[in-house]
Amino acid sequence: MFPFPDEATKRALDLGRREVFQTYRVLMACELQRLRPKVEALPAGLRRDQLTARLDSVATLSGGAWMQQITVRGATVEQVATLFKEVQASLDGVVPSAVGNPCLTAAVDELKTKIVDVMNDAAKPTHTAVNTAFGRLFGSTSAVAKERFAQTVTALQNLLRRTDGRRSGFVYNPSLPAGMAALASGQGDTAIINVGRSALDGTMHLWDLAATLAHEGTHTLADNPTVDIVYRHRNAAYYLQGQIGLQNAANFEQTVYEALGQGGPFPTDLEVVAMRGRTAPRMDSLHTVLASRITRAWVRTYDFACLDHTRADLPKPVALMLTDLPQDRAYASLTKAYLDALHNAMLALMRAEERLVVQAEPKMLNYSTVINLDGTIRFTINSDLATQAPVAQILHWMLDGLVAEANCQVPKDSAQLLGLILEIEKFDRDNVHNVLNDFYDSFH
């Protein structure tokens, strides 16, 4: 969300502090970019016209006289923040309560009755299908995966019981990114799962919500919680077999889709075996590595945004890459807003990666990136180059096209963005760092 300037920030703006001024200009562009599609998607009428007018006013202000007259910058930024707040408040509207919510209840019941109650009961008609799904996603560790899945459903049932409409259990969070129905926080008895409107108002298919809750629920386990090493799109979860699969939340999510026979098409058994044995084409494997690196960058920028910036500094490698960001703790609210914008930029990059298709062609001279009419982003590389070029170089080439398509506003230099994505596992969480290194090092 766009930050209201406090008194210290207003003074810095009116005194002409360049980095504070430039950061606000970037944040204005980011917030306009975020809100315009939401307003344009509203039904034609007075409400859409009024919100469009507010955003047009912001666009005018962001390029107006305040840029030259530094003594009015603080007041102008406050005016912009007010307009943004009015637009967001209108978009939020009224959302069904999470307390006793029938959608959440039905989704958790789906996991219990159609997967947990079935996987250890051979008399159930779908017993084989459910266990086949666990075998395809976890291989030799499927027995452990089934146990953790049952623990997850119990944890979700406890979350439902704790939901109080305030800050316990399932908590409505209007600031979740578009397309994200839920986001877990914490483990054990103090864990919560933030949910968006789509998880509460019946927008989602029951099986889609059930799979999403299984994913987030594995994050909340008191023992052996999962992390997001790579998400389920493009079948990437099948590459993470064995112990690393047990640590990736999307493997449990994908299991739900397979067990319920929804969300396909799924890879064939032969394709799964090939991915498990690392015999798939090198470019497919490196595409999975790229997806994982972008995923971890998105997760970690969220962690950085959640820091108390009045008390904690960013890791030095991050701060060195973000040269436009004020390093003084006096600008904590501005730092928080900038890191929120960086997190959103990583989300845009992740959404672009979901549309990426890679292929190796012997007749290709070097490599190219093309945006197709159907929205896919096709990266084509010479076959010899695909087998011989260093991993980091190929990742750079693929990322170049994604950065351009995502139109990220921050960091302003694409080289900074590339560096952050490729280096982020060096300052990832301790319990993830070694897992990521082992995973990335397995591809050469």
CSV table of C-alpha atoms in Angstrom, one decimal:
chain,number,residue,atom,x,y,z
A,1,MET,CA,0.0,0.0,0.0
A,2,PHE,CA,1.1,3.6,-0.7
A,3,PRO,CA,2.5,5.1,2.5
A,4,PHE,CA,1.2,8.3,4.1
A,5,PRO,CA,4.2,10.6,4.7
A,6,ASP,CA,5.0,11.1,8.4
A,7,GLU,CA,6.4,14.4,9.6
A,8,ALA,CA,10.1,13.4,9.1
A,9,THR,CA,9.4,12.3,5.5
A,10,LYS,CA,7.5,15.5,4.8
A,11,ARG,CA,10.4,17.5,6.0
A,12,ALA,CA,12.8,15.5,3.8
A,13,LEU,CA,10.6,16.0,0.8
A,14,ASP,CA,10.3,19.8,1.4
A,15,LEU,CA,14.0,20.1,1.9
A,16,GLY,CA,14.7,18.4,-1.4
A,17,ARG,CA,16.1,15.0,-0.2
A,18,ARG,CA,16.6,13.4,-3.7
A,19,GLU,CA,16.4,9.7,-2.6
A,20,VAL,CA,13.2,10.3,-0.6
A,21,PHE,CA,11.6,12.2,-3.5
A,22,GLN,CA,12.6,9.6,-6.1
A,23,THR,CA,11.4,6.7,-4.0
A,24,TYR,CA,7.9,8.3,-3.8
A,25,ARG,CA,7.8,8.8,-7.5
A,26,VAL,CA,8.6,5.1,-8.0
A,27,LEU,CA,5.9,4.2,-5.5
A,28,MET,CA,3.3,6.4,-7.2
A,29,ALA,CA,4.0,4.6,-10.5
A,30,CYS,CA,3.8,1.2,-8.8
A,31,GLU,CA,0.5,2.0,-7.1
A,32,LEU,CA,-1.1,3.4,-10.3
A,33,GLN,CA,0.1,0.3,-12.1
A,34,ARG,CA,-1.5,-1.9,-9.4
A,35,LEU,CA,-4.9,-0.1,-9.1
A,36,ARG,CA,-5.7,0.8,-12.7
A,37,PRO,CA,-6.5,-2.7,-13.9
A,38,LYS,CA,-8.7,-3.3,-10.8
A,39,VAL,CA,-10.7,-0.2,-11.5
A,40,GLU,CA,-10.9,-0.9,-15.2
A,41,ALA,CA,-12.3,-4.4,-14.5
A,42,LEU,CA,-15.3,-2.9,-12.6
A,43,PRO,CA,-18.7,-2.8,-14.3
A,44,ALA,CA,-19.3,0.4,-16.3
A,45,GLY,CA,-21.0,3.0,-14.2
A,46,LEU,CA,-20.6,5.9,-11.7
A,47,ARG,CA,-18.3,4.0,-9.3
A,48,ARG,CA,-15.8,3.1,-12.0
A,49,ASP,CA,-15.9,6.7,-13.3
A,50,GLN,CA,-15.3,8.2,-9.9
A,51,LEU,CA,-12.3,5.9,-9.1
A,52,THR,CA,-10.8,6.5,-12.6
A,53,ALA,CA,-11.0,10.2,-11.9
A,54,ARG,CA,-9.1,9.8,-8.6
A,55,LEU,CA,-6.4,7.8,-10.3
A,56,ASP,CA,-6.2,10.4,-13.1
A,57,SER,CA,-5.7,13.1,-10.5
A,58,VAL,CA,-2.8,11.1,-9.1
A,59,ALA,CA,-1.3,10.8,-12.5
A,60,THR,CA,-1.6,14.6,-13.0
A,61,LEU,CA,-0.1,15.3,-9.6
A,62,SER,CA,2.8,12.9,-10.1
A,63,GLY,CA,3.9,14.9,-13.2
A,64,GLY,CA,2.9,18.4,-12.0
A,65,ALA,CA,4.5,21.5,-10.6
A,66,TRP,CA,5.3,19.9,-7.3
A,67,MET,CA,8.3,18.3,-8.9
A,68,GLN,CA,9.8,21.8,-9.3
A,69,GLN,CA,8.4,23.4,-6.1
A,70,ILE,CA,10.0,21.4,-3.4
A,71,THR,CA,8.2,23.3,-0.6
A,72,VAL,CA,4.9,21.7,-1.5
A,73,ARG,CA,6.1,18.1,-2.1
A,74,GLY,CA,5.1,16.8,1.4
A,75,ALA,CA,1.6,18.1,1.1
A,76,THR,CA,1.2,16.8,-2.4
A,77,VAL,CA,2.4,13.3,-1.4
A,78,GLU,CA,-0.2,13.3,1.4
A,79,GLN,CA,-2.9,14.3,-1.1
A,80,VAL,CA,-1.8,11.4,-3.4
A,81,ALA,CA,-1.9,9.0,-0.5
A,82,THR,CA,-5.4,10.1,0.4
A,83,LEU,CA,-6.6,9.5,-3.2
A,84,PHE,CA,-5.0,6.1,-3.3
A,85,LYS,CA,-6.6,5.2,0.1
A,86,GLU,CA,-10.1,6.2,-1.2
A,87,VAL,CA,-9.7,4.0,-4.3
A,88,GLN,CA,-8.6,1.0,-2.3
A,89,ALA,CA,-11.4,1.4,0.3
A,90,SER,CA,-14.0,1.4,-2.5
A,91,LEU,CA,-12.4,-1.7,-4.1
A,92,ASP,CA,-12.4,-3.7,-0.9
A,93,GLY,CA,-16.1,-3.6,-0.4
A,94,VAL,CA,-17.9,-6.0,1.9
A,95,VAL,CA,-16.5,-9.5,2.4
A,96,PRO,CA,-18.2,-12.6,4.1
A,97,SER,CA,-16.8,-13.3,7.6
A,98,ALA,CA,-14.2,-16.0,8.1
A,99,VAL,CA,-16.0,-17.1,11.2
A,100,GLY,CA,-18.0,-20.2,10.4
A,101,ASN,CA,-17.4,-19.6,6.7
A,102,PRO,CA,-19.0,-22.3,4.7
A,103,CYS,CA,-16.4,-22.2,1.9
A,104,LEU,CA,-13.5,-22.8,4.3
A,105,THR,CA,-15.4,-25.5,6.2
A,106,ALA,CA,-16.3,-27.3,3.0
A,107,ALA,CA,-12.8,-27.2,1.7
A,108,VAL,CA,-11.3,-28.7,4.9
A,109,ASP,CA,-14.0,-31.3,4.9
A,110,GLU,CA,-13.1,-32.2,1.3
A,111,LEU,CA,-9.5,-32.8,2.4
A,112,LYS,CA,-10.6,-35.0,5.3
A,113,THR,CA,-13.2,-37.1,3.7
A,114,LYS,CA,-11.8,-37.5,0.2
A,115,ILE,CA,-8.1,-37.9,1.0
A,116,VAL,CA,-7.2,-38.5,4.6
A,117,ASP,CA,-10.1,-41.0,5.2
A,118,VAL,CA,-9.3,-42.7,1.9
A,119,MET,CA,-5.5,-43.0,1.8
A,120,ASN,CA,-5.3,-45.7,4.5
A,121,ASP,CA,-8.6,-47.5,3.8
A,122,ALA,CA,-8.3,-50.0,0.9
A,123,ALA,CA,-12.0,-50.6,1.0
A,124,LYS,CA,-12.6,-47.0,-0.4
A,125,PRO,CA,-13.2,-46.9,-4.2
A,126,THR,CA,-10.7,-44.1,-4.7
A,127,HIS,CA,-8.0,-45.6,-2.4
A,128,THR,CA,-5.7,-46.5,-5.3
A,129,ALA,CA,-6.1,-43.1,-7.0
A,130,VAL,CA,-5.2,-41.2,-3.9
A,131,ASN,CA,-2.1,-43.3,-3.1
A,132,THR,CA,-1.0,-43.1,-6.7
A,133,ALA,CA,-1.1,-39.3,-6.4
A,134,PHE,CA,1.2,-39.5,-3.3
A,135,GLY,CA,3.5,-41.9,-5.1
A,136,ARG,CA,3.9,-39.6,-8.1
A,137,LEU,CA,4.6,-36.5,-6.1
A,138,PHE,CA,6.8,-38.0,-3.3
A,139,GLY,CA,8.1,-41.4,-4.6
A,140,SER,CA,9.9,-43.3,-1.8
A,141,THR,CA,8.8,-40.8,0.9
A,142,SER,CA,5.1,-41.0,0.2
A,143,ALA,CA,4.4,-42.8,3.5
A,144,VAL,CA,5.9,-39.8,5.4
A,145,ALA,CA,4.0,-37.4,3.1
A,146,LYS,CA,0.7,-39.1,3.9
A,147,GLU,CA,1.3,-38.7,7.6
A,148,ARG,CA,2.2,-35.0,7.2
A,149,PHE,CA,-0.9,-34.5,5.1
A,150,ALA,CA,-3.1,-35.9,7.8
A,151,GLN,CA,-1.4,-33.6,10.4
A,152,THR,CA,-2.0,-30.7,8.1
A,153,VAL,CA,-5.7,-31.4,7.9
A,154,THR,CA,-5.9,-31.6,11.7
A,155,ALA,CA,-4.1,-28.2,11.8
A,156,LEU,CA,-6.6,-26.7,9.4
A,157,GLN,CA,-9.5,-28.0,11.5
A,158,ASN,CA,-7.9,-26.4,14.6
A,159,LEU,CA,-7.5,-23.1,12.7
A,160,LEU,CA,-11.2,-23.2,11.9
A,161,ARG,CA,-12.0,-23.6,15.5
A,162,ARG,CA,-9.8,-20.7,16.5
A,163,THR,CA,-11.1,-18.3,13.9
A,164,ASP,CA,-12.6,-15.3,15.8
A,165,GLY,CA,-13.0,-12.7,13.1
A,166,ARG,CA,-10.0,-10.8,14.5
A,167,ARG,CA,-6.4,-12.1,14.6
A,168,SER,CA,-6.8,-15.8,15.2
A,169,GLY,CA,-7.3,-18.8,12.9
A,170,PHE,CA,-8.3,-17.7,9.4
A,171,VAL,CA,-8.0,-14.0,9.0
A,172,TYR,CA,-9.4,-11.9,6.2
A,173,ASN,CA,-6.5,-9.8,4.6
A,174,PRO,CA,-7.6,-7.4,1.8
A,175,SER,CA,-4.0,-6.7,0.9
A,176,LEU,CA,-3.2,-10.1,-0.4
A,177,PRO,CA,-2.0,-9.9,-4.0
A,178,ALA,CA,-4.5,-10.5,-6.8
A,179,GLY,CA,-4.8,-14.2,-7.5
A,180,MET,CA,-3.6,-15.2,-4.1
A,181,ALA,CA,-6.4,-16.8,-2.0
A,182,ALA,CA,-4.4,-17.5,1.2
A,183,LEU,CA,-1.1,-16.9,2.9
A,184,ALA,CA,0.1,-18.7,6.0
A,185,SER,CA,2.0,-17.0,8.9
A,186,GLY,CA,3.7,-18.7,11.8
A,187,GLN,CA,3.6,-22.3,13.0
A,188,GLY,CA,1.8,-24.4,15.6
A,189,ASP,CA,-0.9,-23.0,17.9
A,190,THR,CA,-0.1,-19.4,17.1
A,191,ALA,CA,-0.2,-19.8,13.3
A,192,ILE,CA,-2.8,-17.9,11.2
A,193,ILE,CA,-3.8,-18.2,7.6
A,194,ASN,CA,-4.6,-14.9,5.9
A,195,VAL,CA,-7.3,-15.3,3.3
A,196,GLY,CA,-8.5,-13.1,0.5
A,197,ARG,CA,-12.0,-12.4,-0.7
A,198,SER,CA,-12.0,-15.4,-3.2
A,199,ALA,CA,-11.5,-17.9,-0.4
A,200,LEU,CA,-14.6,-16.6,1.5
A,201,ASP,CA,-17.2,-15.6,-1.1
A,202,GLY,CA,-17.5,-18.8,-3.2
A,203,THR,CA,-15.5,-17.5,-6.2
A,204,MET,CA,-13.1,-20.5,-6.2
A,205,HIS,CA,-13.9,-24.1,-7.1
A,206,LEU,CA,-14.1,-26.2,-3.9
A,207,TRP,CA,-11.2,-28.4,-5.0
A,208,ASP,CA,-9.1,-25.4,-5.9
A,209,LEU,CA,-9.7,-23.9,-2.4
A,210,ALA,CA,-9.0,-27.3,-0.8
A,211,ALA,CA,-5.7,-27.6,-2.6
A,212,THR,CA,-4.7,-24.0,-1.7
A,213,LEU,CA,-5.5,-24.6,2.0
A,214,ALA,CA,-3.5,-27.8,2.0
A,215,HIS,CA,-0.5,-25.9,0.6
A,216,GLU,CA,-0.8,-23.1,3.2
A,217,GLY,CA,-1.6,-25.5,6.0
A,218,THR,CA,1.7,-27.4,5.5
A,219,HIS,CA,3.5,-24.1,6.3
A,220,THR,CA,1.8,-24.0,9.7
A,221,LEU,CA,2.9,-27.4,11.0
A,222,ALA,CA,4.7,-27.2,14.4
A,223,ASP,CA,7.2,-29.9,13.2
A,224,ASN,CA,8.7,-30.0,9.8
A,225,PRO,CA,6.8,-27.1,8.2
A,226,THR,CA,7.2,-26.7,4.5
A,227,VAL,CA,8.6,-23.8,2.5
A,228,ASP,CA,8.1,-22.6,-1.0
A,229,ILE,CA,11.0,-23.9,-3.1
A,230,VAL,CA,8.9,-23.9,-6.3
A,231,TYR,CA,5.2,-23.6,-7.0
A,232,ARG,CA,3.1,-26.1,-8.8
A,233,HIS,CA,2.6,-24.4,-12.2
A,234,ARG,CA,4.2,-26.1,-15.2
A,235,ASN,CA,4.5,-29.3,-13.2
A,236,ALA,CA,7.6,-28.1,-11.5
A,237,ALA,CA,6.8,-29.9,-8.2
A,238,TYR,CA,7.5,-33.3,-9.9
A,239,TYR,CA,11.2,-32.4,-10.1
A,240,LEU,CA,11.4,-32.2,-6.3
A,241,GLN,CA,11.3,-35.9,-5.3
A,242,GLY,CA,12.3,-37.5,-2.1
A,243,GLN,CA,13.3,-35.4,1.0
A,244,ILE,CA,13.2,-32.1,-0.9
A,245,GLY,CA,9.7,-32.8,-2.0
A,246,LEU,CA,8.6,-33.2,1.6
A,247,GLN,CA,9.8,-29.7,2.2
A,248,ASN,CA,8.0,-28.1,-0.7
A,249,ALA,CA,4.4,-27.0,-0.1
A,250,ALA,CA,3.4,-27.2,-3.7
A,251,ASN,CA,4.0,-31.0,-3.7
A,252,PHE,CA,1.2,-31.4,-1.2
A,253,GLU,CA,-1.0,-29.0,-3.2
A,254,GLN,CA,-0.4,-30.9,-6.4
A,255,THR,CA,-1.2,-34.2,-4.6
A,256,VAL,CA,-4.7,-32.8,-3.9
A,257,TYR,CA,-5.4,-31.9,-7.5
A,258,GLU,CA,-4.3,-35.4,-8.6
A,259,ALA,CA,-6.1,-37.2,-5.8
A,260,LEU,CA,-9.4,-35.4,-6.6
A,261,GLY,CA,-8.9,-35.7,-10.4
A,262,GLN,CA,-9.0,-31.9,-10.9
A,263,GLY,CA,-6.7,-29.2,-12.2
A,264,GLY,CA,-5.1,-31.4,-14.9
A,265,PRO,CA,-3.9,-32.3,-17.4
A,266,PHE,CA,-1.1,-34.1,-15.4
A,267,PRO,CA,2.2,-35.5,-16.8
A,268,THR,CA,2.2,-39.2,-17.7
A,269,ASP,CA,3.9,-41.8,-15.5
A,270,LEU,CA,6.8,-41.9,-17.9
A,271,GLU,CA,7.3,-38.2,-17.8
A,272,VAL,CA,7.2,-38.2,-14.0
A,273,VAL,CA,9.9,-41.0,-14.0
A,274,ALA,CA,12.0,-38.9,-16.3
A,275,MET,CA,11.8,-35.8,-14.1
A,276,ARG,CA,12.5,-37.8,-11.0
A,277,GLY,CA,15.6,-39.4,-12.6
A,278,ARG,CA,17.0,-36.0,-13.8
A,279,THR,CA,16.9,-37.4,-17.4
A,280,ALA,CA,14.6,-34.6,-18.7
A,281,PRO,CA,16.0,-32.1,-21.1
A,282,ARG,CA,18.5,-29.7,-19.5
A,283,MET,CA,16.4,-26.6,-20.4
A,284,ASP,CA,13.3,-28.1,-18.7
A,285,SER,CA,15.4,-28.6,-15.6
A,286,LEU,CA,16.9,-25.1,-15.7
A,287,HIS,CA,13.4,-23.7,-16.1
A,288,THR,CA,12.5,-25.3,-12.8
A,289,VAL,CA,15.7,-23.8,-11.2
A,290,LEU,CA,14.6,-20.3,-12.6
A,291,ALA,CA,11.1,-20.8,-11.2
A,292,SER,CA,12.6,-21.7,-7.8
A,293,ARG,CA,14.9,-18.7,-7.7
A,294,ILE,CA,12.1,-16.3,-8.5
A,295,THR,CA,9.9,-17.9,-5.9
A,296,ARG,CA,12.5,-17.6,-3.2
A,297,ALA,CA,13.1,-13.9,-4.2
A,298,TRP,CA,9.4,-13.3,-3.8
A,299,VAL,CA,9.3,-15.0,-0.4
A,300,ARG,CA,12.3,-13.2,0.9
A,301,THR,CA,11.3,-9.8,-0.2
A,302,TYR,CA,8.1,-10.4,1.7
A,303,ASP,CA,10.2,-11.3,4.8
A,304,PHE,CA,12.2,-8.1,4.3
A,305,ALA,CA,9.1,-6.0,4.0
A,306,CYS,CA,7.8,-7.4,7.3
A,307,LEU,CA,10.9,-6.3,9.3
A,308,ASP,CA,10.6,-3.6,11.8
A,309,HIS,CA,12.7,-1.0,9.9
A,310,THR,CA,13.0,1.2,12.9
A,311,ARG,CA,15.0,-1.5,14.6
A,312,ALA,CA,16.4,-3.8,11.9
A,313,ASP,CA,18.5,-3.3,8.8
A,314,LEU,CA,18.3,-5.1,5.6
A,315,PRO,CA,20.9,-7.7,4.9
A,316,LYS,CA,23.9,-5.9,3.5
A,317,PRO,CA,23.9,-7.6,0.1
A,318,VAL,CA,20.2,-6.5,-0.4
A,319,ALA,CA,20.9,-2.9,0.7
A,320,LEU,CA,23.9,-2.7,-1.7
A,321,MET,CA,21.7,-3.7,-4.6
A,322,LEU,CA,18.9,-1.2,-3.8
A,323,THR,CA,21.0,2.0,-4.3
A,324,ASP,CA,18.0,4.4,-4.4
A,325,LEU,CA,16.6,3.3,-1.0
A,326,PRO,CA,17.4,5.5,2.0
A,327,GLN,CA,19.4,3.6,4.5
A,328,ASP,CA,18.5,5.8,7.5
A,329,ARG,CA,16.1,4.2,10.0
A,330,ALA,CA,14.3,7.6,10.2
A,331,TYR,CA,12.6,6.7,6.9
A,332,ALA,CA,11.3,3.3,8.1
A,333,SER,CA,7.8,3.8,6.7
A,334,LEU,CA,9.3,4.7,3.3
A,335,THR,CA,11.6,1.7,3.4
A,336,LYS,CA,8.7,-0.6,4.2
A,337,ALA,CA,6.6,0.8,1.3
A,338,TYR,CA,9.6,0.5,-1.1
A,339,LEU,CA,10.1,-3.2,-0.1
A,340,ASP,CA,6.4,-3.8,-0.6
A,341,ALA,CA,6.8,-2.5,-4.1
A,342,LEU,CA,9.8,-4.7,-4.6
A,343,HIS,CA,7.8,-7.7,-3.4
A,344,ASN,CA,5.1,-6.8,-5.9
A,345,ALA,CA,7.7,-6.5,-8.6
A,346,MET,CA,8.8,-10.1,-7.8
A,347,LEU,CA,5.2,-11.2,-7.9
A,348,ALA,CA,4.9,-9.7,-11.4
A,349,LEU,CA,8.1,-11.5,-12.4
A,350,MET,CA,6.7,-14.7,-11.0
A,351,ARG,CA,3.4,-14.3,-13.0
A,352,ALA,CA,5.5,-13.7,-16.1
A,353,GLU,CA,7.5,-16.9,-15.4
A,354,GLU,CA,4.3,-18.9,-15.2
A,355,ARG,CA,3.8,-18.0,-18.9
A,356,LEU,CA,7.3,-19.0,-19.9
A,357,VAL,CA,7.9,-21.8,-22.4
A,358,VAL,CA,11.5,-22.9,-23.1
A,359,GLN,CA,12.8,-24.9,-26.0
A,360,ALA,CA,16.1,-25.8,-27.7
A,361,GLU,CA,16.3,-25.7,-31.5
A,362,PRO,CA,19.4,-26.8,-33.6
A,363,LYS,CA,18.8,-24.2,-36.3
A,364,MET,CA,18.6,-21.3,-33.8
A,365,LEU,CA,21.6,-18.9,-34.1
A,366,ASN,CA,21.9,-18.0,-30.4
A,367,TYR,CA,18.7,-17.4,-28.4
A,368,SER,CA,15.6,-15.2,-28.5
A,369,THR,CA,12.5,-14.3,-26.4
A,370,VAL,CA,9.1,-13.8,-28.2
A,371,ILE,CA,5.7,-12.9,-26.7
A,372,ASN,CA,3.1,-15.0,-28.4
A,373,LEU,CA,-0.5,-13.9,-29.2
A,374,ASP,CA,-1.8,-16.3,-26.5
A,375,GLY,CA,0.3,-14.5,-23.8
A,376,THR,CA,3.0,-17.2,-23.5
A,377,ILE,CA,6.6,-16.1,-23.4
A,378,ARG,CA,8.7,-18.4,-25.6
A,379,PHE,CA,12.4,-18.6,-25.0
A,380,THR,CA,14.2,-20.5,-27.7
A,381,ILE,CA,17.9,-21.3,-27.5
A,382,ASN,CA,20.4,-23.1,-29.8
A,383,SER,CA,20.6,-26.8,-28.9
A,384,ASP,CA,24.4,-26.8,-28.6
A,385,LEU,CA,24.3,-23.6,-26.5
A,386,ALA,CA,21.6,-25.2,-24.3
A,387,THR,CA,23.9,-28.1,-23.4
A,388,GLN,CA,27.2,-26.2,-23.1
A,389,ALA,CA,26.5,-22.7,-21.7
A,390,PRO,CA,27.0,-22.3,-17.9
A,391,VAL,CA,23.8,-22.5,-15.8
A,392,ALA,CA,24.1,-18.9,-14.5
A,393,GLN,CA,24.4,-17.6,-18.1
A,394,ILE,CA,21.3,-19.4,-19.3
A,395,LEU,CA,19.3,-18.1,-16.3
A,396,HIS,CA,20.4,-14.6,-17.1
A,397,TRP,CA,19.2,-14.9,-20.7
A,398,MET,CA,15.8,-16.3,-19.6
A,399,LEU,CA,15.4,-13.6,-17.0
A,400,ASP,CA,16.2,-10.8,-19.4
A,401,GLY,CA,13.0,-11.5,-21.3
A,402,LEU,CA,10.9,-11.9,-18.2
A,403,VAL,CA,12.1,-8.6,-16.7
A,404,ALA,CA,11.1,-6.7,-19.8
A,405,GLU,CA,7.7,-8.4,-20.0
A,406,ALA,CA,6.9,-7.9,-16.2
A,407,ASN,CA,7.6,-4.2,-16.6
A,408,CYS,CA,9.0,-4.0,-13.0
A,409,GLN,CA,9.3,-0.5,-11.6
A,410,VAL,CA,11.8,-1.5,-8.9
A,411,PRO,CA,14.7,-1.8,-8.9
A,412,LYS,CA,15.2,0.8,-11.6
A,413,ASP,CA,18.1,-1.1,-13.1
A,414,SER,CA,17.3,-4.6,-14.5
A,415,ALA,CA,20.8,-5.7,-13.6
A,416,GLN,CA,20.0,-5.1,-9.9
A,417,LEU,CA,16.9,-7.2,-10.2
A,418,LEU,CA,18.8,-10.0,-11.9
A,419,GLY,CA,21.5,-9.9,-9.2
A,420,LEU,CA,19.0,-10.0,-6.4
A,421,ILE,CA,17.2,-13.1,-7.9
A,422,LEU,CA,20.4,-15.0,-8.6
A,423,GLU,CA,22.1,-14.3,-5.3
A,424,ILE,CA,19.2,-14.4,-2.8
A,425,GLU,CA,19.8,-18.0,-1.6
A,426,LYS,CA,23.1,-16.7,-0.1
A,427,PHE,CA,21.0,-14.9,2.5
A,428,ASP,CA,18.0,-17.1,2.7
A,429,ARG,CA,16.6,-18.6,5.9
A,430,ASP,CA,19.1,-21.0,7.6
A,431,ASN,CA,16.8,-24.0,7.3
A,432,VAL,CA,16.3,-23.4,3.5
A,433,HIS,CA,19.8,-22.3,2.5
A,434,ASN,CA,21.4,-25.8,2.3
A,435,VAL,CA,18.4,-27.4,0.7
A,436,LEU,CA,18.4,-24.7,-2.1
A,437,ASN,CA,22.2,-25.1,-2.6
A,438,ASP,CA,21.8,-28.9,-3.0
A,439,PHE,CA,18.9,-28.5,-5.3
A,440,TYR,CA,20.6,-25.9,-7.6
A,441,ASP,CA,23.9,-27.7,-7.6
A,442,SER,CA,22.2,-30.8,-8.9
A,443,PHE,CA,21.9,-29.1,-12.3
A,444,HIS,CA,25.0,-28.4,-14.3
